[in-house]
Amino acid sequence: MKHAALFILTISATAMGAEKRIELPVEKATYKEGKGSDLASAYCYTCHSAEYVTSQPPLPRKFWEGAVIKMKEKFGAPIPDASIQELTDYLTEAYGMK
């Protein structure tokens, strides 16, 4: 599944009464297809690009599980408790150490 979106961020500088328009680049990275990729698309994209994950070196399951839990507990990612293991399985299979 390819995700491409143009995000337009409008910042109002109320003190100056000016408006600044910033166009962010289109997301080009995508998550690898596989069981659980829909979870990564649903929950990980809400906070960061796929490139944040795809640029990591191959890491062990313990890292991916810790990252998923940290994203949920520390950063407020909307990951349901019931999806933590399946998302961890996906990240480990797609981006983990073989």
Short mmCIF file of C-alpha atoms in Angstrom, two decimals, residues 16-96:
data_model
loop_
_atom_site.label_atom_id
_atom_site.label_comp_id
_atom_site.label_asym_id
_atom_site.label_seq_id
_atom_site.Cartn_x
_atom_site.Cartn_y
_atom_site.Cartn_z
CA MET A 16 3.26 39.83 13.63
CA GLY A 17 -0.11 39.28 12.00
CA ALA A 18 1.63 37.30 9.28
CA GLU A 19 0.96 33.83 7.97
CA LYS A 20 3.66 31.45 6.79
CA ARG A 21 2.88 28.47 4.60
CA ILE A 22 5.20 25.45 4.62
CA GLU A 23 4.81 22.54 2.21
CA LEU A 24 6.33 19.30 3.46
CA PRO A 25 7.66 16.73 0.98
CA VAL A 26 5.50 13.82 -0.12
CA GLU A 27 6.09 10.62 1.90
CA LYS A 28 7.95 8.20 -0.36
CA ALA A 29 8.88 5.41 2.04
CA THR A 30 6.34 2.67 2.70
CA TYR A 31 6.19 -0.24 5.10
CA LYS A 32 7.08 -3.65 3.69
CA GLU A 33 4.02 -5.73 2.85
CA GLY A 34 3.33 -8.56 5.27
CA LYS A 35 1.11 -9.73 8.07
CA GLY A 36 0.78 -6.73 10.36
CA SER A 37 1.79 -4.06 7.85
CA ASP A 38 -1.74 -2.70 8.14
CA LEU A 39 -1.08 -2.08 11.85
CA ALA A 40 2.11 -0.16 11.10
CA SER A 41 0.23 1.91 8.54
CA ALA A 42 -2.63 2.56 10.96
CA TYR A 43 -0.67 3.31 14.12
CA CYS A 44 2.88 4.34 13.18
CA TYR A 45 2.01 6.86 10.46
CA THR A 46 0.02 8.89 12.97
CA CYS A 47 3.29 10.16 14.49
CA HIS A 48 6.11 9.66 12.01
CA SER A 49 7.00 8.64 8.49
CA ALA A 50 7.70 5.08 7.44
CA GLU A 51 11.28 6.17 6.82
CA TYR A 52 11.76 6.45 10.58
CA VAL A 53 11.31 2.66 10.76
CA THR A 54 12.74 1.62 7.40
CA SER A 55 16.03 3.45 7.99
CA GLN A 56 16.80 1.50 11.18
CA PRO A 57 19.41 -1.25 11.01
CA PRO A 58 18.18 -4.83 11.56
CA LEU A 59 17.35 -5.01 15.26
CA PRO A 60 16.24 -7.83 17.57
CA ARG A 61 12.67 -8.46 18.69
CA LYS A 62 13.40 -7.08 22.15
CA PHE A 63 14.20 -3.70 20.58
CA TRP A 64 11.02 -3.62 18.46
CA GLU A 65 8.83 -4.65 21.39
CA GLY A 66 10.39 -1.94 23.54
CA ALA A 67 9.94 0.61 20.77
CA VAL A 68 6.24 -0.24 20.35
CA ILE A 69 5.62 -0.03 24.10
CA LYS A 70 7.59 3.22 24.36
CA MET A 71 5.64 4.77 21.49
CA LYS A 72 2.38 3.84 23.23
CA GLU A 73 3.27 4.67 26.83
CA LYS A 74 5.69 7.60 26.49
CA PHE A 75 4.58 9.26 23.26
CA GLY A 76 0.86 8.44 23.34
CA ALA A 77 0.65 6.44 20.13
CA PRO A 78 -2.91 5.09 19.74
CA ILE A 79 -1.83 1.44 19.73
CA PRO A 80 -4.39 -0.85 21.40
CA ASP A 81 -2.92 -3.28 23.94
CA ALA A 82 -4.32 -6.14 21.86
CA SER A 83 -2.19 -5.05 18.85
CA ILE A 84 1.19 -4.71 20.58
CA GLN A 85 2.32 -8.29 19.99
CA GLU A 86 1.15 -8.45 16.37
CA LEU A 87 2.80 -5.10 15.58
CA THR A 88 5.99 -6.30 17.29
CA ASP A 89 5.83 -9.53 15.26
CA TYR A 90 5.50 -7.52 12.04
CA LEU A 91 8.36 -5.13 12.83
CA THR A 92 10.61 -8.01 13.84
CA GLU A 93 9.82 -10.01 10.71
CA ALA A 94 10.06 -7.06 8.32
CA TYR A 95 12.92 -5.09 9.90
CA GLY A 96 14.49 -7.32 12.52
#
